[in-house]
Amino acid sequence: MQLLKQGAEADIYVTEWHGKKAVSKVRSPKAYRHEALDSAVRRQRTVHEAHLMSAAKAAGVSTPFVHFVDPDNAEILMEFVQGKQAKDALDVKMCMQIGRYAALLHGANIIHGDLTTSNFIVNNRLVLLDFGLSYYSERMEDMAVDVRLIKEVFTSAHVGLRGAFPAFVRGYGSVAGKKKTSQILANVKEIEQRGRYARVE
Ligand SMILES: Nc1ncnc2c1ncn2[C@@H]1O[C@H](COP(=O)(O)OP(=O)(O)O)[C@@H](O)[C@H]1O
Ligand SMILES: [Mg+2]
């Protein structure tokens, strides 16, 4: 197996599955955690992440196909998605599609938790990765945290791309409807204002 990326929590390897290129996401043991607790935590997070990948797919969001989950080894074996990270190929149309995806997730009460342009791969379609921080919630405030993060990414990593966030909002609105979208945007504003006050203090 070839190491593709070493993360804080998991390592990504490129491997094969029945002759096809595949990705193995393995949560590595953490020495600072008690051994039995550590293996329970890794097991639980692995199962949780794989479950949310499938739930997202059921909600209409394109995610890598999961070949198998091995809770004992904290491993998810999934389809290798060929393509660039959205962060290196972002355009306005893609921002709109990201908005649609976010609204589909939120419609299923799934909060992605790390909605950045690094976690999307583009080929013909847009594929959303990394459900390691995802969870279920019905709260608009939690949905707004997803929206606020991608907005922040658009205005920091993609300053040159004009109209990115408005396009996201159009995509989001086309799925979630006007009422929910404006409620969530109001929540985003509130979070941003809170951040501003916190900085002044
Ligand atoms: N199924 C996949 N196909 C292709 N590349 C992947 C796949 N899964 C992960 N990657 C690559 O590995 C990187 C890290 O994976 P990710 O699941 O986001 O882990 P982390 O939690 O460390 O951010 C991604 O940004 C992507 O470039
Ligand atoms: Mg990631």
mmCIF file of C-alpha atoms and ligand atoms in Angstrom:
data_model
loop_
_atom_site.group_PDB
_atom_site.id
_atom_site.type_symbol
_atom_site.label_atom_id
_atom_site.label_comp_id
_atom_site.label_asym_id
_atom_site.label_seq_id
_atom_site.Cartn_x
_atom_site.Cartn_y
_atom_site.Cartn_z
ATOM 1 C CA MET A 1 0.000 0.000 0.000
ATOM 2 C CA GLN A 2 1.233 3.456 -0.939
ATOM 3 C CA LEU A 3 0.791 6.256 1.584
ATOM 4 C CA LEU A 4 -1.097 9.145 -0.049
ATOM 5 C CA LYS A 5 -1.673 11.400 2.929
ATOM 6 C CA GLN A 6 -0.936 11.302 6.602
ATOM 7 C CA GLY A 7 -3.608 13.101 8.597
ATOM 8 C CA ALA A 8 -3.969 13.964 12.256
ATOM 9 C CA GLU A 9 -6.436 11.179 12.754
ATOM 10 C CA ALA A 10 -6.212 8.914 9.754
ATOM 11 C CA ASP A 11 -3.778 7.837 7.065
ATOM 12 C CA ILE A 12 -4.838 7.524 3.442
ATOM 13 C CA TYR A 13 -3.320 4.736 1.369
ATOM 14 C CA VAL A 14 -3.717 3.901 -2.288
ATOM 15 C CA THR A 15 -4.272 0.207 -2.818
ATOM 16 C CA GLU A 16 -6.233 -2.215 -4.988
ATOM 17 C CA TRP A 17 -9.569 -3.906 -4.624
ATOM 18 C CA HIS A 18 -10.334 -6.665 -7.105
ATOM 19 C CA GLY A 19 -7.888 -5.140 -9.559
ATOM 20 C CA LYS A 20 -9.266 -1.635 -9.202
ATOM 21 C CA LYS A 21 -7.530 1.324 -7.631
ATOM 22 C CA ALA A 22 -8.888 1.890 -4.129
ATOM 23 C CA VAL A 23 -8.297 4.044 -1.075
ATOM 24 C CA SER A 24 -7.792 2.727 2.416
ATOM 25 C CA LYS A 25 -8.497 5.195 5.215
ATOM 26 C CA VAL A 26 -7.030 3.873 8.452
ATOM 27 C CA ARG A 27 -7.249 5.493 11.835
ATOM 28 C CA SER A 28 -3.882 5.025 13.422
ATOM 29 C CA PRO A 29 -3.498 4.105 17.116
ATOM 30 C CA LYS A 30 -2.916 7.024 19.430
ATOM 31 C CA ALA A 31 -0.305 6.351 22.103
ATOM 32 C CA TYR A 32 -1.683 9.077 24.371
ATOM 33 C CA ARG A 33 -4.978 7.202 24.733
ATOM 34 C CA HIS A 34 -5.401 4.148 26.918
ATOM 35 C CA GLU A 35 -5.142 1.160 24.579
ATOM 36 C CA ALA A 36 -8.597 -0.315 25.103
ATOM 37 C CA LEU A 37 -10.232 3.105 24.963
ATOM 38 C CA ASP A 38 -8.216 3.994 21.851
ATOM 39 C CA SER A 39 -9.321 0.943 19.947
ATOM 40 C CA ALA A 40 -12.954 1.530 20.967
ATOM 41 C CA VAL A 41 -12.745 5.171 19.824
ATOM 42 C CA ARG A 42 -11.158 4.246 16.476
ATOM 43 C CA ARG A 43 -13.687 1.489 15.916
ATOM 44 C CA GLN A 44 -16.635 3.738 16.705
ATOM 45 C CA ARG A 45 -15.410 6.644 14.534
ATOM 46 C CA THR A 46 -14.687 4.321 11.613
ATOM 47 C CA VAL A 47 -18.161 2.814 11.672
ATOM 48 C CA HIS A 48 -19.710 6.258 12.143
ATOM 49 C CA GLU A 49 -17.812 7.757 9.192
ATOM 50 C CA ALA A 50 -18.673 4.879 6.852
ATOM 51 C CA HIS A 51 -22.306 5.102 7.888
ATOM 52 C CA LEU A 52 -22.462 8.824 7.173
ATOM 53 C CA MET A 53 -20.824 8.333 3.751
ATOM 54 C CA SER A 54 -23.625 5.982 2.843
ATOM 55 C CA ALA A 55 -26.283 8.212 4.366
ATOM 56 C CA ALA A 56 -24.963 11.130 2.303
ATOM 57 C CA LYS A 57 -25.116 8.998 -0.826
ATOM 58 C CA ALA A 58 -28.711 8.070 -0.009
ATOM 59 C CA ALA A 59 -29.437 11.796 0.300
ATOM 60 C CA GLY A 60 -28.255 12.298 -3.289
ATOM 61 C CA VAL A 61 -24.698 13.465 -2.686
ATOM 62 C CA SER A 62 -21.960 11.765 -4.646
ATOM 63 C CA THR A 63 -19.467 10.134 -2.231
ATOM 64 C CA PRO A 64 -16.836 7.406 -2.773
ATOM 65 C CA PHE A 65 -18.305 3.933 -2.917
ATOM 66 C CA VAL A 66 -17.470 2.015 0.270
ATOM 67 C CA HIS A 67 -16.139 -1.477 -0.519
ATOM 68 C CA PHE A 68 -15.832 -2.608 3.056
ATOM 69 C CA VAL A 69 -15.443 -1.475 6.635
ATOM 70 C CA ASP A 70 -13.126 -3.235 9.061
ATOM 71 C CA PRO A 71 -13.936 -1.917 12.544
ATOM 72 C CA ASP A 72 -11.224 -4.051 14.212
ATOM 73 C CA ASN A 73 -8.526 -2.374 12.143
ATOM 74 C CA ALA A 74 -10.298 0.990 11.994
ATOM 75 C CA GLU A 75 -10.205 0.811 8.214
ATOM 76 C CA ILE A 76 -12.540 1.973 5.466
ATOM 77 C CA LEU A 77 -11.764 0.640 2.009
ATOM 78 C CA MET A 78 -13.356 2.789 -0.653
ATOM 79 C CA GLU A 79 -13.337 3.608 -4.326
ATOM 80 C CA PHE A 80 -10.415 5.761 -5.499
ATOM 81 C CA VAL A 81 -11.909 8.881 -7.033
ATOM 82 C CA GLN A 82 -9.769 10.139 -9.887
ATOM 83 C CA GLY A 83 -9.542 13.885 -10.320
ATOM 84 C CA LYS A 84 -8.362 17.140 -8.837
ATOM 85 C CA GLN A 85 -9.259 18.584 -5.481
ATOM 86 C CA ALA A 86 -11.885 21.296 -5.999
ATOM 87 C CA LYS A 87 -9.534 23.771 -4.358
ATOM 88 C CA ASP A 88 -7.256 23.528 -7.422
ATOM 89 C CA ALA A 89 -10.004 23.723 -10.014
ATOM 90 C CA LEU A 90 -12.774 25.793 -8.478
ATOM 91 C CA ASP A 91 -15.194 27.694 -10.695
ATOM 92 C CA VAL A 92 -18.551 29.320 -10.101
ATOM 93 C CA LYS A 93 -20.512 26.362 -11.437
ATOM 94 C CA MET A 94 -18.755 24.131 -8.923
ATOM 95 C CA CYS A 95 -19.639 26.512 -6.102
ATOM 96 C CA MET A 96 -23.281 26.161 -7.059
ATOM 97 C CA GLN A 97 -23.001 22.370 -7.015
ATOM 98 C CA ILE A 98 -21.309 22.526 -3.594
ATOM 99 C CA GLY A 99 -24.324 24.550 -2.456
ATOM 100 C CA ARG A 100 -26.698 21.908 -3.790
ATOM 101 C CA TYR A 101 -24.747 19.175 -2.009
ATOM 102 C CA ALA A 102 -24.754 21.067 1.281
ATOM 103 C CA ALA A 103 -28.530 21.529 1.054
ATOM 104 C CA LEU A 104 -29.065 17.836 0.244
ATOM 105 C CA LEU A 105 -26.996 16.841 3.287
ATOM 106 C CA HIS A 106 -28.793 19.306 5.530
ATOM 107 C CA GLY A 107 -32.133 18.108 4.206
ATOM 108 C CA ALA A 108 -31.182 14.683 5.589
ATOM 109 C CA ASN A 109 -30.028 16.307 8.862
ATOM 110 C CA ILE A 110 -26.398 15.546 8.070
ATOM 111 C CA ILE A 111 -23.821 18.145 9.060
ATOM 112 C CA HIS A 112 -20.595 17.575 7.140
ATOM 113 C CA GLY A 113 -18.382 19.280 9.698
ATOM 114 C CA ASP A 114 -15.445 20.022 7.368
ATOM 115 C CA LEU A 115 -16.990 21.558 4.273
ATOM 116 C CA THR A 116 -13.894 22.876 2.492
ATOM 117 C CA THR A 117 -12.776 22.790 -1.136
ATOM 118 C CA SER A 118 -10.048 20.260 -0.147
ATOM 119 C CA ASN A 119 -12.722 17.699 0.594
ATOM 120 C CA PHE A 120 -14.244 17.671 -2.888
ATOM 121 C CA ILE A 121 -12.812 15.852 -5.893
ATOM 122 C CA VAL A 122 -13.816 16.925 -9.389
ATOM 123 C CA ASN A 123 -13.949 14.860 -12.507
ATOM 124 C CA ASN A 124 -17.202 14.879 -14.479
ATOM 125 C CA ARG A 125 -19.091 14.997 -11.243
ATOM 126 C CA LEU A 126 -18.243 16.458 -7.880
ATOM 127 C CA VAL A 127 -17.493 13.918 -5.139
ATOM 128 C CA LEU A 128 -17.586 14.810 -1.457
ATOM 129 C CA LEU A 129 -15.010 13.161 0.839
ATOM 130 C CA ASP A 130 -14.089 13.044 4.462
ATOM 131 C CA PHE A 131 -17.036 12.431 6.737
ATOM 132 C CA GLY A 132 -14.677 12.128 9.700
ATOM 133 C CA LEU A 133 -16.250 15.097 11.474
ATOM 134 C CA SER A 134 -19.823 14.547 10.302
ATOM 135 C CA TYR A 135 -22.819 14.113 12.561
ATOM 136 C CA TYR A 136 -26.607 14.213 12.604
ATOM 137 C CA SER A 137 -28.369 17.368 13.687
ATOM 138 C CA GLU A 138 -31.685 19.079 13.004
ATOM 139 C CA ARG A 139 -30.428 22.439 14.235
ATOM 140 C CA MET A 140 -30.190 25.331 11.763
ATOM 141 C CA GLU A 141 -27.260 26.643 13.832
ATOM 142 C CA ASP A 142 -25.251 23.501 13.044
ATOM 143 C CA MET A 143 -26.115 23.748 9.335
ATOM 144 C CA ALA A 144 -25.015 27.371 9.454
ATOM 145 C CA VAL A 145 -21.594 26.305 10.750
ATOM 146 C CA ASP A 146 -21.100 24.257 7.539
ATOM 147 C CA VAL A 147 -22.162 27.230 5.416
ATOM 148 C CA ARG A 148 -20.008 29.632 7.376
ATOM 149 C CA LEU A 149 -16.906 27.428 6.921
ATOM 150 C CA ILE A 150 -17.245 27.123 3.140
ATOM 151 C CA LYS A 151 -17.929 30.870 2.937
ATOM 152 C CA GLU A 152 -14.708 31.483 4.857
ATOM 153 C CA VAL A 153 -12.833 29.163 2.469
ATOM 154 C CA PHE A 154 -14.248 30.981 -0.577
ATOM 155 C CA THR A 155 -13.209 34.371 0.760
ATOM 156 C CA SER A 156 -9.741 33.267 1.918
ATOM 157 C CA ALA A 157 -8.412 30.498 -0.354
ATOM 158 C CA HIS A 158 -10.396 31.626 -3.413
ATOM 159 C CA VAL A 159 -10.448 35.440 -3.202
ATOM 160 C CA GLY A 160 -9.781 35.670 -6.926
ATOM 161 C CA LEU A 161 -12.982 33.849 -7.815
ATOM 162 C CA ARG A 162 -15.785 36.391 -7.862
ATOM 163 C CA GLY A 163 -19.313 35.355 -7.082
ATOM 164 C CA ALA A 164 -18.348 32.082 -5.364
ATOM 165 C CA PHE A 165 -20.532 32.434 -2.293
ATOM 166 C CA PRO A 166 -23.538 33.889 -4.154
ATOM 167 C CA ALA A 167 -23.346 30.874 -6.482
ATOM 168 C CA PHE A 168 -23.214 28.554 -3.480
ATOM 169 C CA VAL A 169 -26.302 30.273 -2.073
ATOM 170 C CA ARG A 170 -28.143 29.883 -5.398
ATOM 171 C CA GLY A 171 -27.349 26.164 -5.411
ATOM 172 C CA TYR A 172 -28.341 25.784 -1.783
ATOM 173 C CA GLY A 173 -31.573 27.675 -2.356
ATOM 174 C CA SER A 174 -32.513 25.592 -5.384
ATOM 175 C CA VAL A 175 -32.666 22.546 -3.095
ATOM 176 C CA ALA A 176 -33.586 23.938 0.320
ATOM 177 C CA GLY A 177 -35.988 26.661 -0.782
ATOM 178 C CA LYS A 178 -36.003 30.368 -0.009
ATOM 179 C CA LYS A 179 -37.279 30.204 3.558
ATOM 180 C CA LYS A 180 -34.793 27.700 4.952
ATOM 181 C CA THR A 181 -31.920 29.281 3.025
ATOM 182 C CA SER A 182 -32.583 32.737 4.398
ATOM 183 C CA GLN A 183 -32.942 31.331 7.926
ATOM 184 C CA ILE A 184 -29.581 29.649 7.627
ATOM 185 C CA LEU A 185 -27.966 32.768 6.171
ATOM 186 C CA ALA A 186 -29.312 34.734 9.131
ATOM 187 C CA ASN A 187 -27.630 32.186 11.407
ATOM 188 C CA VAL A 188 -24.385 32.569 9.463
ATOM 189 C CA LYS A 189 -24.523 36.325 9.975
ATOM 190 C CA GLU A 190 -25.064 35.804 13.678
ATOM 191 C CA ILE A 191 -22.034 33.511 13.927
ATOM 192 C CA GLU A 192 -19.937 36.040 12.033
ATOM 193 C CA GLN A 193 -21.021 38.879 14.330
ATOM 194 C CA ARG A 194 -20.281 36.798 17.385
ATOM 195 C CA GLY A 195 -16.798 36.191 15.983
ATOM 196 C CA ARG A 196 -16.304 39.884 15.427
ATOM 197 C CA TYR A 197 -17.300 40.790 18.996
ATOM 198 C CA ALA A 198 -15.082 38.046 20.375
ATOM 199 C CA ARG A 199 -12.103 39.545 18.542
ATOM 200 C CA VAL A 200 -12.758 43.050 19.922
ATOM 201 C CA GLU A 201 -12.710 41.844 23.522
HETATM 202 N N1 LIG B 1 -11.661 8.040 -2.112
HETATM 203 C C1 LIG B 1 -10.662 8.867 -2.423
HETATM 204 N N2 LIG B 1 -10.241 8.977 -3.698
HETATM 205 C C2 LIG B 1 -9.225 9.816 -4.022
HETATM 206 N N3 LIG B 1 -8.560 10.570 -3.136
HETATM 207 C C3 LIG B 1 -8.928 10.503 -1.843
HETATM 208 C C4 LIG B 1 -9.987 9.650 -1.413
HETATM 209 N N4 LIG B 1 -10.119 9.780 -0.075
HETATM 210 C C5 LIG B 1 -9.195 10.677 0.301
HETATM 211 N N5 LIG B 1 -8.469 11.123 -0.743
HETATM 212 C C6 LIG B 1 -7.372 12.124 -0.713
HETATM 213 O O1 LIG B 1 -6.782 12.142 0.567
HETATM 214 C C7 LIG B 1 -6.998 13.402 1.201
HETATM 215 C C8 LIG B 1 -7.297 13.196 2.684
HETATM 216 O O2 LIG B 1 -8.453 12.414 2.859
HETATM 217 P P1 LIG B 1 -9.570 12.815 3.919
HETATM 218 O O3 LIG B 1 -10.612 11.778 3.930
HETATM 219 O O4 LIG B 1 -9.986 14.216 3.644
HETATM 220 O O5 LIG B 1 -8.746 12.723 5.287
HETATM 221 P P2 LIG B 1 -8.422 13.777 6.419
HETATM 222 O O6 LIG B 1 -9.398 13.498 7.507
HETATM 223 O O7 LIG B 1 -7.021 13.483 6.811
HETATM 224 O O8 LIG B 1 -8.590 15.177 5.841
HETATM 225 C C9 LIG B 1 -8.153 14.055 0.442
HETATM 226 O O9 LIG B 1 -8.122 15.454 0.498
HETATM 227 C C10 LIG B 1 -7.936 13.514 -0.962
HETATM 228 O O10 LIG B 1 -6.956 14.283 -1.626
HETATM 229 MG MG MG B 2 -9.964 16.076 4.553
#
